[in-house]
Amino acid sequence: MKISLNGKVSNVKAVWYEEPVIKMIDQRVLPEAFRIVEIRDTKDLFEGIKNMTVRGAPSIGAAAAYGVAQAKALGADIEQAGKVIKSARPTANDLFFAVDFVLEHKEEAKKYADLYVDSIVERSRLIGVNGNELIGNGKKILTHCNAGALASVDYGTALSPIRMAKESGKKPFVWVDETRPRLQGARLTAWELVQEGIEHKVIADNAAGFLMERGQVDLAIVGADRITKNGDFANKIGTYEKAVLAKENGINFYVAAPLSTFDFSIENGRGIPIEVRSEEEVKEIKGVLISPKESMAYNPAFDVTPNKYVTGYITEYGVFKSSELKMLKDKGKESIIEQIEDI
Ligand code: MRU
């Protein structure tokens, strides 16, 4: 992704590997600060994923792939390292997909971790190419959470088609849900759109329905953390209600994700493990208490949207309806590094 820091434009990825150190943009401190965190062992990586230094399904997968390579470079037990890394967060399929993929090639862990991450970047780009077809000039697009380059090493999933639309001369406009409680929309998506010069406005999470009803939203594109066999999908808490509102208002609702986010071992959304995070994330903003200290909070990090609300799944292989996802199922884990030109 292109970023401008102190007047200097550079190209950075959300996560990369300089053996034996994994480097990642600290997604906890943007947009106030731009900081790179160095991950030196499996314990650091576990913490970095859990505390959301790195976040977003494909970026978590990339960090995890490098984590297995790093454990090997450090002479550690890589099967054990894989178990620890997988236990950092439960919902994003990419985490499990990536660890298993590199463990299956443990003899050449670094080579396969690099191939995996390169493939994720190219797949994200192709999601952009395919999704761009769905975006007309000047359209107003709603998105939730951050499914941008930060969440997907580069390009993004939901933001990739919007980036491509801008590049191809269209003038997309983005409604950015703030995305309580971690504010990935207000902090991260808005930051990426500023960097790219894409027109946008941040809205309170509960403003989307009003805008849809007033004809201010042409289409919605969101990312996903796990998509099941029937097309039900988990994404950041609040996605479900946006999808229901979109259907009610006759607005097309798209989910953008690469193969690594699909979990065909689960029949439907009821089987997706949902992470519940700390009460503090809801009760505090930047360490300042906003609720009575006596109040308890409940903080599910994801919700599940049934397939009936999804107009299409934007993938690196094209755009599919839920009834067509079988075509992706037939691609095994190995296909993640298949020659990208074969896609
Ligand atoms: O808890 P997070 O910030 O990791 O949740 C991220 C999301 O829900 C994203 O929308 C999803 O991972 C898709 S990212 C390309």
mmCIF file of C-alpha atoms and ligand atoms in Angstrom:
data_model
loop_
_atom_site.group_PDB
_atom_site.id
_atom_site.type_symbol
_atom_site.label_atom_id
_atom_site.label_comp_id
_atom_site.label_asym_id
_atom_site.label_seq_id
_atom_site.Cartn_x
_atom_site.Cartn_y
_atom_site.Cartn_z
ATOM 1 C CA MET A 1 0.000 0.000 0.000
ATOM 2 C CA LYS A 2 1.091 3.492 -0.772
ATOM 3 C CA ILE A 3 1.524 5.674 2.290
ATOM 4 C CA SER A 4 2.687 9.200 2.777
ATOM 5 C CA LEU A 5 4.703 9.873 5.930
ATOM 6 C CA ASN A 6 6.264 13.255 6.691
ATOM 7 C CA GLY A 7 5.905 14.188 3.037
ATOM 8 C CA LYS A 8 7.655 11.026 1.803
ATOM 9 C CA VAL A 9 5.652 8.473 -0.190
ATOM 10 C CA SER A 10 6.568 4.814 0.309
ATOM 11 C CA ASN A 11 5.164 1.373 -0.354
ATOM 12 C CA VAL A 12 4.627 -0.858 2.671
ATOM 13 C CA LYS A 13 2.893 -4.098 3.476
ATOM 14 C CA ALA A 14 0.937 -4.747 6.666
ATOM 15 C CA VAL A 15 3.269 -7.617 7.571
ATOM 16 C CA TRP A 16 6.547 -8.966 6.188
ATOM 17 C CA TYR A 17 9.448 -11.244 7.144
ATOM 18 C CA GLU A 18 13.144 -10.523 7.520
ATOM 19 C CA GLU A 19 14.342 -13.871 8.826
ATOM 20 C CA PRO A 20 14.130 -14.468 11.733
ATOM 21 C CA VAL A 21 12.095 -11.353 12.525
ATOM 22 C CA ILE A 22 8.465 -10.783 11.517
ATOM 23 C CA LYS A 23 7.674 -7.112 11.041
ATOM 24 C CA MET A 24 4.229 -5.592 11.118
ATOM 25 C CA ILE A 25 2.496 -2.232 11.140
ATOM 26 C CA ASP A 26 1.136 -1.636 14.637
ATOM 27 C CA GLN A 27 -2.591 -1.417 13.899
ATOM 28 C CA ARG A 28 -3.366 -0.426 17.493
ATOM 29 C CA VAL A 29 -1.860 3.035 17.203
ATOM 30 C CA LEU A 30 -2.964 4.258 13.764
ATOM 31 C CA PRO A 31 -3.843 6.919 12.742
ATOM 32 C CA GLU A 32 -2.120 8.908 15.530
ATOM 33 C CA ALA A 33 1.201 7.099 15.071
ATOM 34 C CA PHE A 34 2.868 4.924 12.453
ATOM 35 C CA ARG A 35 4.969 2.285 14.151
ATOM 36 C CA ILE A 36 6.544 -1.008 13.093
ATOM 37 C CA VAL A 37 6.586 -3.841 15.631
ATOM 38 C CA GLU A 38 9.242 -6.586 15.531
ATOM 39 C CA ILE A 39 8.125 -10.105 16.404
ATOM 40 C CA ARG A 40 11.063 -12.203 17.595
ATOM 41 C CA ASP A 41 9.463 -15.496 18.640
ATOM 42 C CA THR A 42 6.205 -17.455 18.881
ATOM 43 C CA LYS A 43 5.274 -15.868 22.205
ATOM 44 C CA ASP A 44 5.580 -12.380 20.670
ATOM 45 C CA LEU A 45 3.485 -13.492 17.708
ATOM 46 C CA PHE A 46 0.765 -14.999 19.902
ATOM 47 C CA GLU A 47 0.538 -11.660 21.747
ATOM 48 C CA GLY A 48 0.675 -9.619 18.530
ATOM 49 C CA ILE A 49 -2.278 -11.503 17.049
ATOM 50 C CA LYS A 50 -4.264 -11.595 20.290
ATOM 51 C CA ASN A 51 -3.803 -7.908 21.113
ATOM 52 C CA MET A 52 -4.500 -6.999 17.463
ATOM 53 C CA THR A 53 -1.170 -5.426 16.576
ATOM 54 C CA VAL A 54 -1.856 -7.385 13.388
ATOM 55 C CA ARG A 55 -5.503 -7.996 12.546
ATOM 56 C CA GLY A 56 -7.832 -8.760 9.641
ATOM 57 C CA ALA A 57 -8.176 -12.346 8.490
ATOM 58 C CA PRO A 58 -5.628 -12.550 5.607
ATOM 59 C CA SER A 59 -3.014 -10.470 7.480
ATOM 60 C CA ILE A 60 -3.391 -12.704 10.531
ATOM 61 C CA GLY A 61 -2.878 -15.677 8.200
ATOM 62 C CA ALA A 62 0.262 -14.109 6.709
ATOM 63 C CA ALA A 63 1.728 -13.411 10.152
ATOM 64 C CA ALA A 64 0.912 -16.985 11.165
ATOM 65 C CA ALA A 65 2.582 -18.434 8.048
ATOM 66 C CA TYR A 66 5.737 -16.467 8.828
ATOM 67 C CA GLY A 67 5.411 -17.585 12.458
ATOM 68 C CA VAL A 68 5.841 -21.225 11.490
ATOM 69 C CA ALA A 69 8.861 -20.327 9.315
ATOM 70 C CA GLN A 70 10.284 -18.280 12.178
ATOM 71 C CA ALA A 71 9.884 -21.149 14.675
ATOM 72 C CA LYS A 72 11.832 -23.358 12.273
ATOM 73 C CA ALA A 73 14.577 -20.732 11.811
ATOM 74 C CA LEU A 74 14.895 -20.512 15.611
ATOM 75 C CA GLY A 75 15.193 -24.290 15.936
ATOM 76 C CA ALA A 76 11.928 -24.517 17.922
ATOM 77 C CA ASP A 77 9.320 -27.294 17.798
ATOM 78 C CA ILE A 78 7.259 -26.039 14.869
ATOM 79 C CA GLU A 79 4.241 -28.283 15.474
ATOM 80 C CA GLN A 80 4.008 -26.830 18.974
ATOM 81 C CA ALA A 81 4.542 -23.316 17.623
ATOM 82 C CA GLY A 82 1.684 -23.923 15.161
ATOM 83 C CA LYS A 83 -0.613 -24.914 18.055
ATOM 84 C CA VAL A 84 0.272 -21.786 20.042
ATOM 85 C CA ILE A 85 -0.205 -19.492 17.042
ATOM 86 C CA LYS A 86 -3.576 -21.070 16.239
ATOM 87 C CA SER A 87 -4.774 -20.474 19.791
ATOM 88 C CA ALA A 88 -4.354 -16.676 19.534
ATOM 89 C CA ARG A 89 -7.800 -15.979 18.041
ATOM 90 C CA PRO A 90 -10.640 -18.383 17.132
ATOM 91 C CA THR A 91 -12.710 -16.913 14.302
ATOM 92 C CA ALA A 92 -10.608 -16.035 11.231
ATOM 93 C CA ASN A 93 -10.197 -19.139 9.081
ATOM 94 C CA ASP A 94 -7.017 -17.774 7.505
ATOM 95 C CA LEU A 95 -5.094 -18.314 10.748
ATOM 96 C CA PHE A 96 -5.707 -22.065 10.691
ATOM 97 C CA PHE A 97 -5.442 -22.362 6.922
ATOM 98 C CA ALA A 98 -2.021 -20.638 6.880
ATOM 99 C CA VAL A 99 -0.483 -22.580 9.760
ATOM 100 C CA ASP A 100 -1.621 -25.925 8.304
ATOM 101 C CA PHE A 101 -0.373 -24.936 4.875
ATOM 102 C CA VAL A 102 3.173 -24.142 6.035
ATOM 103 C CA LEU A 103 3.289 -27.151 8.386
ATOM 104 C CA GLU A 104 2.438 -29.351 5.401
ATOM 105 C CA HIS A 105 5.643 -28.013 3.801
ATOM 106 C CA LYS A 106 7.734 -27.899 6.949
ATOM 107 C CA GLU A 107 10.945 -28.983 5.199
ATOM 108 C CA GLU A 108 10.937 -25.696 3.305
ATOM 109 C CA ALA A 109 8.915 -23.585 5.719
ATOM 110 C CA LYS A 110 10.341 -20.195 4.738
ATOM 111 C CA LYS A 111 9.929 -20.789 1.027
ATOM 112 C CA TYR A 112 6.301 -21.833 1.488
ATOM 113 C CA ALA A 113 5.506 -19.027 3.937
ATOM 114 C CA ASP A 114 6.835 -16.542 1.355
ATOM 115 C CA LEU A 115 4.827 -18.217 -1.418
ATOM 116 C CA TYR A 116 1.723 -18.167 0.763
ATOM 117 C CA VAL A 117 1.978 -14.457 1.503
ATOM 118 C CA ASP A 118 2.836 -13.532 -2.107
ATOM 119 C CA SER A 119 -0.218 -15.485 -3.164
ATOM 120 C CA ILE A 120 -2.459 -13.661 -0.656
ATOM 121 C CA VAL A 121 -1.271 -10.321 -2.041
ATOM 122 C CA GLU A 122 -1.972 -11.361 -5.626
ATOM 123 C CA ARG A 123 -5.348 -12.832 -4.665
ATOM 124 C CA SER A 124 -6.269 -9.573 -2.959
ATOM 125 C CA ARG A 125 -5.344 -7.712 -6.144
ATOM 126 C CA LEU A 126 -7.525 -10.050 -8.217
ATOM 127 C CA ILE A 127 -10.445 -9.528 -5.814
ATOM 128 C CA GLY A 128 -10.043 -5.873 -6.697
ATOM 129 C CA VAL A 129 -10.058 -6.545 -10.425
ATOM 130 C CA ASN A 130 -13.188 -8.713 -10.174
ATOM 131 C CA GLY A 131 -14.998 -6.429 -7.728
ATOM 132 C CA ASN A 132 -14.287 -3.313 -9.765
ATOM 133 C CA GLU A 133 -16.742 -4.658 -12.381
ATOM 134 C CA LEU A 134 -19.534 -4.180 -9.844
ATOM 135 C CA ILE A 135 -18.799 -0.530 -9.129
ATOM 136 C CA GLY A 136 -20.213 2.157 -11.388
ATOM 137 C CA ASN A 137 -18.794 5.653 -11.669
ATOM 138 C CA GLY A 138 -19.574 7.869 -8.684
ATOM 139 C CA LYS A 139 -21.233 5.097 -6.673
ATOM 140 C CA LYS A 140 -21.594 5.354 -2.906
ATOM 141 C CA ILE A 141 -20.302 2.243 -1.146
ATOM 142 C CA LEU A 142 -20.833 1.280 2.481
ATOM 143 C CA THR A 143 -18.150 -0.761 4.246
ATOM 144 C CA HIS A 144 -17.771 -2.083 7.775
ATOM 145 C CA CYS A 145 -14.642 -2.591 9.877
ATOM 146 C CA ASN A 146 -11.317 -2.561 8.017
ATOM 147 C CA ALA A 147 -10.984 -4.963 5.132
ATOM 148 C CA GLY A 148 -8.229 -2.954 3.502
ATOM 149 C CA ALA A 149 -4.533 -3.443 2.842
ATOM 150 C CA LEU A 150 -3.857 -3.430 6.582
ATOM 151 C CA ALA A 151 -6.133 -6.449 6.940
ATOM 152 C CA SER A 152 -4.882 -8.283 3.871
ATOM 153 C CA VAL A 153 -1.111 -7.587 3.644
ATOM 154 C CA ASP A 154 -1.778 -5.338 0.625
ATOM 155 C CA TYR A 155 -4.711 -4.065 -1.520
ATOM 156 C CA GLY A 156 -7.402 -5.386 0.857
ATOM 157 C CA THR A 157 -10.482 -7.502 0.296
ATOM 158 C CA ALA A 158 -13.499 -5.161 0.507
ATOM 159 C CA LEU A 159 -11.311 -2.116 -0.197
ATOM 160 C CA SER A 160 -9.456 -3.685 -3.112
ATOM 161 C CA PRO A 161 -12.340 -3.210 -5.624
ATOM 162 C CA ILE A 162 -12.711 0.376 -4.401
ATOM 163 C CA ARG A 163 -8.961 1.003 -4.907
ATOM 164 C CA MET A 164 -9.226 -0.458 -8.419
ATOM 165 C CA ALA A 165 -12.317 1.642 -9.169
ATOM 166 C CA LYS A 166 -10.360 4.760 -8.252
ATOM 167 C CA GLU A 167 -7.367 3.625 -10.319
ATOM 168 C CA SER A 168 -9.569 2.977 -13.334
ATOM 169 C CA GLY A 169 -10.815 6.574 -13.269
ATOM 170 C CA LYS A 170 -14.141 6.093 -11.508
ATOM 171 C CA LYS A 171 -14.955 8.279 -8.543
ATOM 172 C CA PRO A 172 -16.062 5.973 -5.734
ATOM 173 C CA PHE A 173 -17.336 7.418 -2.466
ATOM 174 C CA VAL A 174 -17.156 5.352 0.734
ATOM 175 C CA TRP A 175 -19.363 5.460 3.825
ATOM 176 C CA VAL A 176 -17.065 4.180 6.574
ATOM 177 C CA ASP A 177 -18.819 2.572 9.568
ATOM 178 C CA GLU A 178 -16.819 3.583 12.630
ATOM 179 C CA THR A 179 -17.015 -0.039 13.904
ATOM 180 C CA ARG A 180 -17.284 -0.005 17.653
ATOM 181 C CA PRO A 181 -15.699 -1.077 19.888
ATOM 182 C CA ARG A 182 -12.191 -1.149 18.317
ATOM 183 C CA LEU A 183 -13.000 1.506 15.704
ATOM 184 C CA GLN A 184 -11.276 -0.274 12.821
ATOM 185 C CA GLY A 185 -13.410 1.753 10.395
ATOM 186 C CA ALA A 186 -12.874 5.202 11.903
ATOM 187 C CA ARG A 187 -9.166 4.609 12.557
ATOM 188 C CA LEU A 188 -7.894 2.224 9.887
ATOM 189 C CA THR A 189 -10.232 2.282 6.880
ATOM 190 C CA ALA A 190 -10.427 6.071 6.997
ATOM 191 C CA TRP A 191 -6.605 6.241 7.239
ATOM 192 C CA GLU A 192 -6.209 4.009 4.181
ATOM 193 C CA LEU A 193 -8.727 6.037 2.189
ATOM 194 C CA VAL A 194 -6.938 9.259 3.097
ATOM 195 C CA GLN A 195 -3.655 7.696 1.909
ATOM 196 C CA GLU A 196 -5.296 6.693 -1.382
ATOM 197 C CA GLY A 197 -7.130 9.988 -1.883
ATOM 198 C CA ILE A 198 -10.519 8.233 -2.005
ATOM 199 C CA GLU A 199 -13.504 10.355 -1.026
ATOM 200 C CA HIS A 200 -15.224 9.139 2.130
ATOM 201 C CA LYS A 201 -17.082 10.027 5.306
ATOM 202 C CA VAL A 202 -16.928 8.226 8.635
ATOM 203 C CA ILE A 203 -20.359 7.490 10.101
ATOM 204 C CA ALA A 204 -21.531 6.299 13.497
ATOM 205 C CA ASP A 205 -22.367 2.599 13.314
ATOM 206 C CA ASN A 206 -26.040 3.277 13.792
ATOM 207 C CA ALA A 207 -26.262 5.783 10.900
ATOM 208 C CA ALA A 208 -26.169 3.235 8.076
ATOM 209 C CA GLY A 209 -29.903 2.418 8.119
ATOM 210 C CA PHE A 210 -30.844 6.085 7.825
ATOM 211 C CA LEU A 211 -28.512 6.535 4.848
ATOM 212 C CA MET A 212 -29.800 3.415 3.123
ATOM 213 C CA GLU A 213 -33.416 4.469 3.540
ATOM 214 C CA ARG A 214 -32.606 7.906 2.093
ATOM 215 C CA GLY A 215 -31.043 6.376 -1.049
ATOM 216 C CA GLN A 216 -27.514 7.384 -0.075
ATOM 217 C CA VAL A 217 -25.975 3.897 -0.362
ATOM 218 C CA ASP A 218 -25.637 2.255 -3.803
ATOM 219 C CA LEU A 219 -23.958 -0.954 -2.657
ATOM 220 C CA ALA A 220 -22.222 -2.469 0.362
ATOM 221 C CA ILE A 221 -18.935 -4.418 0.349
ATOM 222 C CA VAL A 222 -17.535 -6.056 3.479
ATOM 223 C CA GLY A 223 -14.781 -8.568 4.224
ATOM 224 C CA ALA A 224 -15.128 -11.858 6.059
ATOM 225 C CA ASP A 225 -13.336 -13.834 8.729
ATOM 226 C CA ARG A 226 -14.838 -17.202 7.893
ATOM 227 C CA ILE A 227 -17.286 -18.279 5.183
ATOM 228 C CA THR A 228 -18.965 -21.662 5.546
ATOM 229 C CA LYS A 229 -20.010 -24.202 2.929
ATOM 230 C CA ASN A 230 -23.482 -22.674 2.471
ATOM 231 C CA GLY A 231 -22.160 -19.090 2.277
ATOM 232 C CA ASP A 232 -23.053 -17.937 5.803
ATOM 233 C CA PHE A 233 -20.174 -15.809 7.004
ATOM 234 C CA ALA A 234 -18.653 -14.302 10.132
ATOM 235 C CA ASN A 235 -17.407 -10.747 10.008
ATOM 236 C CA LYS A 236 -16.944 -7.895 12.463
ATOM 237 C CA ILE A 237 -19.828 -7.430 14.869
ATOM 238 C CA GLY A 238 -22.464 -5.217 13.240
ATOM 239 C CA THR A 239 -22.143 -6.721 9.772
ATOM 240 C CA TYR A 240 -25.324 -8.791 10.114
ATOM 241 C CA GLU A 241 -27.564 -5.822 10.833
ATOM 242 C CA LYS A 242 -26.097 -3.921 7.856
ATOM 243 C CA ALA A 243 -26.845 -6.889 5.588
ATOM 244 C CA VAL A 244 -30.456 -7.111 6.779
ATOM 245 C CA LEU A 245 -30.911 -3.378 6.271
ATOM 246 C CA ALA A 246 -29.392 -3.607 2.796
ATOM 247 C CA LYS A 247 -31.877 -6.314 1.754
ATOM 248 C CA GLU A 248 -34.783 -4.349 3.236
ATOM 249 C CA ASN A 249 -33.715 -1.355 1.143
ATOM 250 C CA GLY A 250 -32.992 -3.273 -2.079
ATOM 251 C CA ILE A 251 -29.223 -2.598 -1.901
ATOM 252 C CA ASN A 252 -26.718 -5.141 -3.223
ATOM 253 C CA PHE A 253 -24.539 -6.556 -0.433
ATOM 254 C CA TYR A 254 -21.203 -8.163 -1.383
ATOM 255 C CA VAL A 255 -18.655 -10.135 0.644
ATOM 256 C CA ALA A 256 -15.040 -9.977 -0.562
ATOM 257 C CA ALA A 257 -12.626 -12.722 0.506
ATOM 258 C CA PRO A 258 -9.890 -15.031 -0.799
ATOM 259 C CA LEU A 259 -9.994 -18.841 -0.786
ATOM 260 C CA SER A 260 -8.137 -18.939 2.556
ATOM 261 C CA THR A 261 -11.187 -17.452 4.316
ATOM 262 C CA PHE A 262 -13.548 -20.225 3.169
ATOM 263 C CA ASP A 263 -14.081 -23.124 5.570
ATOM 264 C CA PHE A 264 -15.885 -25.902 3.724
ATOM 265 C CA SER A 265 -15.656 -28.201 6.738
ATOM 266 C CA ILE A 266 -18.483 -26.243 8.392
ATOM 267 C CA GLU A 267 -21.978 -26.606 6.939
ATOM 268 C CA ASN A 268 -23.395 -23.264 8.083
ATOM 269 C CA GLY A 269 -22.777 -20.217 10.231
ATOM 270 C CA ARG A 270 -23.947 -21.850 13.458
ATOM 271 C CA GLY A 271 -20.683 -23.809 13.492
ATOM 272 C CA ILE A 272 -18.356 -20.783 13.431
ATOM 273 C CA PRO A 273 -16.511 -20.145 16.715
ATOM 274 C CA ILE A 274 -17.141 -16.542 17.751
ATOM 275 C CA GLU A 275 -14.494 -14.690 19.723
ATOM 276 C CA VAL A 276 -15.688 -12.838 22.807
ATOM 277 C CA ARG A 277 -13.249 -10.113 23.829
ATOM 278 C CA SER A 278 -12.751 -8.116 27.011
ATOM 279 C CA GLU A 279 -15.396 -5.954 28.664
ATOM 280 C CA GLU A 280 -12.898 -3.061 28.724
ATOM 281 C CA GLU A 281 -13.032 -2.732 24.934
ATOM 282 C CA VAL A 282 -16.697 -1.733 25.285
ATOM 283 C CA LYS A 283 -16.561 0.167 28.563
ATOM 284 C CA GLU A 284 -13.497 2.270 27.778
ATOM 285 C CA ILE A 285 -12.305 4.478 24.934
ATOM 286 C CA LYS A 286 -8.532 4.969 24.946
ATOM 287 C CA GLY A 287 -8.386 3.887 28.582
ATOM 288 C CA VAL A 288 -11.119 6.318 29.674
ATOM 289 C CA LEU A 289 -14.133 4.702 31.305
ATOM 290 C CA ILE A 290 -17.390 5.642 29.519
ATOM 291 C CA SER A 291 -19.770 3.438 31.531
ATOM 292 C CA PRO A 292 -20.324 3.163 35.265
ATOM 293 C CA LYS A 293 -17.517 1.017 36.612
ATOM 294 C CA GLU A 294 -20.180 -1.207 38.226
ATOM 295 C CA SER A 295 -21.757 -2.037 34.830
ATOM 296 C CA MET A 296 -20.748 -5.220 33.118
ATOM 297 C CA ALA A 297 -20.305 -5.408 29.341
ATOM 298 C CA TYR A 298 -20.544 -8.131 26.729
ATOM 299 C CA ASN A 299 -18.255 -7.999 23.723
ATOM 300 C CA PRO A 300 -18.753 -10.552 20.930
ATOM 301 C CA ALA A 301 -16.198 -9.567 18.269
ATOM 302 C CA PHE A 302 -18.028 -11.085 15.278
ATOM 303 C CA ASP A 303 -21.517 -11.880 14.103
ATOM 304 C CA VAL A 304 -22.783 -14.290 11.476
ATOM 305 C CA THR A 305 -24.724 -13.194 8.413
ATOM 306 C CA PRO A 306 -26.909 -15.835 6.728
ATOM 307 C CA ASN A 307 -26.248 -16.436 3.017
ATOM 308 C CA LYS A 308 -29.693 -15.123 2.009
ATOM 309 C CA TYR A 309 -28.474 -11.562 2.588
ATOM 310 C CA VAL A 310 -25.446 -11.883 0.289
ATOM 311 C CA THR A 311 -25.774 -10.766 -3.330
ATOM 312 C CA GLY A 312 -22.377 -12.196 -4.243
ATOM 313 C CA TYR A 313 -18.978 -13.323 -2.976
ATOM 314 C CA ILE A 314 -16.153 -11.407 -4.638
ATOM 315 C CA THR A 315 -13.170 -13.750 -4.847
ATOM 316 C CA GLU A 316 -9.923 -14.037 -6.806
ATOM 317 C CA TYR A 317 -11.723 -16.556 -9.052
ATOM 318 C CA GLY A 318 -14.666 -14.287 -9.863
ATOM 319 C CA VAL A 319 -17.961 -13.276 -8.270
ATOM 320 C CA PHE A 320 -20.208 -16.117 -7.094
ATOM 321 C CA LYS A 321 -23.660 -16.628 -5.618
ATOM 322 C CA SER A 322 -23.928 -18.846 -2.523
ATOM 323 C CA SER A 323 -25.292 -21.674 -4.702
ATOM 324 C CA GLU A 324 -22.091 -21.503 -6.796
ATOM 325 C CA LEU A 325 -19.519 -21.733 -3.977
ATOM 326 C CA LYS A 326 -19.006 -25.448 -4.603
ATOM 327 C CA MET A 327 -16.655 -24.453 -7.396
ATOM 328 C CA LEU A 328 -14.286 -22.980 -4.794
ATOM 329 C CA LYS A 329 -14.604 -26.026 -2.555
ATOM 330 C CA ASP A 330 -13.139 -28.154 -5.309
ATOM 331 C CA LYS A 331 -9.894 -26.206 -4.973
ATOM 332 C CA GLY A 332 -7.695 -27.769 -2.296
ATOM 333 C CA LYS A 333 -5.337 -25.984 0.078
ATOM 334 C CA GLU A 334 -2.511 -26.632 -2.400
ATOM 335 C CA SER A 335 -4.175 -24.376 -4.932
ATOM 336 C CA ILE A 336 -3.331 -21.403 -2.723
ATOM 337 C CA ILE A 337 0.070 -21.279 -4.420
ATOM 338 C CA GLU A 338 -1.064 -22.408 -7.841
ATOM 339 C CA GLN A 339 0.245 -20.269 -10.647
ATOM 340 C CA ILE A 340 -1.773 -17.125 -10.262
ATOM 341 C CA GLU A 341 -2.108 -16.823 -14.063
ATOM 342 C CA ASP A 342 -4.026 -20.156 -14.001
ATOM 343 C CA ILE A 343 -6.814 -18.574 -11.951
HETATM 344 O O1 MRU B 1 -11.152 -8.237 14.811
HETATM 345 P P1 MRU B 1 -10.567 -7.894 13.481
HETATM 346 O O2 MRU B 1 -10.244 -6.446 13.346
HETATM 347 O O3 MRU B 1 -9.421 -8.807 13.123
HETATM 348 O O4 MRU B 1 -11.756 -8.198 12.479
HETATM 349 C C1 MRU B 1 -11.526 -7.989 11.119
HETATM 350 C C2 MRU B 1 -12.718 -8.109 10.276
HETATM 351 O O5 MRU B 1 -13.800 -8.436 10.720
HETATM 352 C C3 MRU B 1 -12.484 -7.893 8.812
HETATM 353 O O6 MRU B 1 -13.641 -7.345 8.215
HETATM 354 C C4 MRU B 1 -12.190 -9.248 8.181
HETATM 355 O O7 MRU B 1 -11.087 -9.847 8.800
HETATM 356 C C5 MRU B 1 -11.928 -9.151 6.743
HETATM 357 S S1 MRU B 1 -10.327 -8.497 6.507
HETATM 358 C C6 MRU B 1 -9.793 -8.457 4.958
#
